[in-house]
Short mmCIF file of C-alpha atoms in Angstrom, two decimals:
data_model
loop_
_atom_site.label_atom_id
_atom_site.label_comp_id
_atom_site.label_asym_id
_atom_site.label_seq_id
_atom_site.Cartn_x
_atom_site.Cartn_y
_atom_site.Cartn_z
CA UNK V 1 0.00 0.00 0.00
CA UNK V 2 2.65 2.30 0.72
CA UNK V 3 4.13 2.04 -3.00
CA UNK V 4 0.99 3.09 -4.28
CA UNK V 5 1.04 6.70 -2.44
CA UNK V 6 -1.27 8.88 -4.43
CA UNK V 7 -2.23 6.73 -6.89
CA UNK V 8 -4.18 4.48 -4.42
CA UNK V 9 -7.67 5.02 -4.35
CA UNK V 10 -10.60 4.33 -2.09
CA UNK V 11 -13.20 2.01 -2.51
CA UNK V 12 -15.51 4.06 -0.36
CA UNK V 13 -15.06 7.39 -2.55
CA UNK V 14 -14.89 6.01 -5.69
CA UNK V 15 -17.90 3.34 -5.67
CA UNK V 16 -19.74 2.62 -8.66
CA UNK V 17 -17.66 4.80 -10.88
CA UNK V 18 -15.46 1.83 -11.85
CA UNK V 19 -15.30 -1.35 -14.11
CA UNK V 20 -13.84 -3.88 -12.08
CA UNK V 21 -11.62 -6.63 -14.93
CA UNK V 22 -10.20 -8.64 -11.69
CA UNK V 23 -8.87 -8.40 -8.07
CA UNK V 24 -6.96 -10.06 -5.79
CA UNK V 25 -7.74 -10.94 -2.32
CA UNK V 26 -5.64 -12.22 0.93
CA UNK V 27 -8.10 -14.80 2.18
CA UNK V 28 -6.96 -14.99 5.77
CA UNK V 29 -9.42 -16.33 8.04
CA UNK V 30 -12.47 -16.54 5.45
CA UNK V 31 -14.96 -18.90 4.11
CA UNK V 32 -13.30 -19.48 0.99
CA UNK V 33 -15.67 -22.51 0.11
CA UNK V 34 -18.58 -20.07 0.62
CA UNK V 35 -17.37 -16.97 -0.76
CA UNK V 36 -16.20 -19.40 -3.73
CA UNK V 37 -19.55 -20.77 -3.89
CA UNK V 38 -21.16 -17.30 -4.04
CA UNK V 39 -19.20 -16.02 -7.11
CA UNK V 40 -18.87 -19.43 -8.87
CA UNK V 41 -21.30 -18.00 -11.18
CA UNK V 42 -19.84 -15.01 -12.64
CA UNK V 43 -16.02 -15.53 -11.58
CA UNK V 44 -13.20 -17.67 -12.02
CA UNK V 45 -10.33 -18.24 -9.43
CA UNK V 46 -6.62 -18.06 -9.60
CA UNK V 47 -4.97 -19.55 -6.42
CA UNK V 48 -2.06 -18.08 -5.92
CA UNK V 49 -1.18 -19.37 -2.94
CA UNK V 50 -2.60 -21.12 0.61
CA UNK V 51 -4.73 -17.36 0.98
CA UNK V 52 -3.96 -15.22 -1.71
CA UNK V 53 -6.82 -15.82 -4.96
CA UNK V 54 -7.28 -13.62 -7.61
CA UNK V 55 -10.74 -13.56 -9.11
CA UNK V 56 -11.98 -12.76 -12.46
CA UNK V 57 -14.73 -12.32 -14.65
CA UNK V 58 -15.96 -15.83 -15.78
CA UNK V 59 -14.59 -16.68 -19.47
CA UNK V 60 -11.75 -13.98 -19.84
CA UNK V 61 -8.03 -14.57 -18.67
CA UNK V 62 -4.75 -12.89 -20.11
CA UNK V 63 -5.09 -15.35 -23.18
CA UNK V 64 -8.54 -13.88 -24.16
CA UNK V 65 -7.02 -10.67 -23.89
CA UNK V 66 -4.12 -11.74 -26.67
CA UNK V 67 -6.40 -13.52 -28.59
CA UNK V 68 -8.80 -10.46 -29.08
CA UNK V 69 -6.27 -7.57 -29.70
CA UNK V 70 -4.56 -10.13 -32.33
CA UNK V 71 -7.99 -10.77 -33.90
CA UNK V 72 -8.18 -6.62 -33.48
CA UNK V 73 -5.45 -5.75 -35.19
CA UNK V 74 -5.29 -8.43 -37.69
CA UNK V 75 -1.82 -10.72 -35.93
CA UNK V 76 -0.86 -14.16 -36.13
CA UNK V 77 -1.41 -15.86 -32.98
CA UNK V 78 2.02 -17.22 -34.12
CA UNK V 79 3.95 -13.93 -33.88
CA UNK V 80 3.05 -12.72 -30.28
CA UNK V 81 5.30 -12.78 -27.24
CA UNK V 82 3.73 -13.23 -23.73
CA UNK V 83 6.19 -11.91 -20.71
CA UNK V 84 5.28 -12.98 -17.17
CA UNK V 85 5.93 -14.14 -13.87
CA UNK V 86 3.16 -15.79 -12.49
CA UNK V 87 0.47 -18.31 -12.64
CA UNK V 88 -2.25 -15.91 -13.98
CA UNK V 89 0.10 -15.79 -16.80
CA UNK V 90 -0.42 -19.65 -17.32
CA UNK V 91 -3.48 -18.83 -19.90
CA UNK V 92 -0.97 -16.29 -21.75
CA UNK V 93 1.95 -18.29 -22.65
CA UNK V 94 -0.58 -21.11 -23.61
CA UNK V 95 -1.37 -18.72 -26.47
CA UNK V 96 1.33 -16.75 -27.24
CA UNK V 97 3.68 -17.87 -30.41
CA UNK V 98 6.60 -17.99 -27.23
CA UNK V 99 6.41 -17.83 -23.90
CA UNK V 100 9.43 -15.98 -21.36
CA UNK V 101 8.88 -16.07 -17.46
CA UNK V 102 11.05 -14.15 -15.30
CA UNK V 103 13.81 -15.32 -13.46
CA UNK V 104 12.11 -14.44 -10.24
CA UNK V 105 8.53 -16.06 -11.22
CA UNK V 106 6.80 -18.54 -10.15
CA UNK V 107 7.73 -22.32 -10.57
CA UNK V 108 4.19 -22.96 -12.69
CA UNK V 109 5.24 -20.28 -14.94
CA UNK V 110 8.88 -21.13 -15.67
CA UNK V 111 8.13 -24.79 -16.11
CA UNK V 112 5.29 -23.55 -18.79
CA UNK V 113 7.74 -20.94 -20.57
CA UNK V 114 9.55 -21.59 -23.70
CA UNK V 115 12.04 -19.19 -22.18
CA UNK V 116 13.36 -17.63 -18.71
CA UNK V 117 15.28 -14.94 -18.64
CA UNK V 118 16.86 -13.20 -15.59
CA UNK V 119 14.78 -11.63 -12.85
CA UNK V 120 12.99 -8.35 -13.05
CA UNK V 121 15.80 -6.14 -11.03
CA UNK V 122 18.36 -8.14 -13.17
CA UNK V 123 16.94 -6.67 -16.49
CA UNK V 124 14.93 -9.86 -17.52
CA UNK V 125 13.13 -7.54 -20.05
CA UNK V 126 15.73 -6.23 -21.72
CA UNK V 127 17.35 -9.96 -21.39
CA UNK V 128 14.75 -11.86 -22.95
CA UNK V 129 14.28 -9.21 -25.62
CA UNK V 130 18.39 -9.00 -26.47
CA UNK V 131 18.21 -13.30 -26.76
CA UNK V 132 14.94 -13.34 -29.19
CA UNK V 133 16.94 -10.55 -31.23
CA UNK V 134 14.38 -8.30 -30.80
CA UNK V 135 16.44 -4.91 -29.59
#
């Protein structure tokens, strides 16, 4: 919270004057079979972790997102590059033409990658674009 500073904005101040595409949640000492239940509907779940899930609108994931903006602007599937770290990124590199996870990412995601480069505060960007020729 403290990163966020200023940009950080309330719930209570800003309700109803938002579109909501996911959000994560520490599930600490909650119901999650209920509150699961509840929003089975309408959401799907990403478990990070033992408490941390992230939910999202039913049907979309970071792979509907490629698959749109390539159907958008007219790309191969073939010639897109997904960059992540995590397992919400699972859906992405199962789309993408290749795949890089981060040095520093989750086991999920670097098993699934067709490539890992070095972490984020090692220039794994930079890395992963200077190996695929790209810059």
């Amino acid at each position: 919270m403290n990163d966020l500073g200023d940009t950080r904005k309330s719930i209570k101040d800003n309700y109803g004057k938002w579109r909501i595409n996911k959000f994560s949640s520490d599930m600490t000492g909650c119901d999650k079979v209920a509150c699961f239940k509840e929003l089975e509907n309408d959401f799907d779940f990403i478990l990070h972790n033992d408490v941390i899930v992230e939910v999202v609108p039913k049907g979309f994931d970071k792979g509907t997102g490629i698959r749109k903006l390539c159907d958008l602007l007219k790309i191969d599937m073939a010639d897109t590059i997904a960059i992540g770290d995590s397992i919400n990124d699972l859906d992405m590199f199962s789309v993408a033409g290749l795949s890089v996870a981060m040095g520093n990412g989750a086991p999920k995601a670097k098993e699934s990658a067709d490539y890992v480069t070095t972490t984020l505060d090692d220039n794994g960007i930079y890395n992963a674009l200077s190996y695929l020729k790209l810059i």
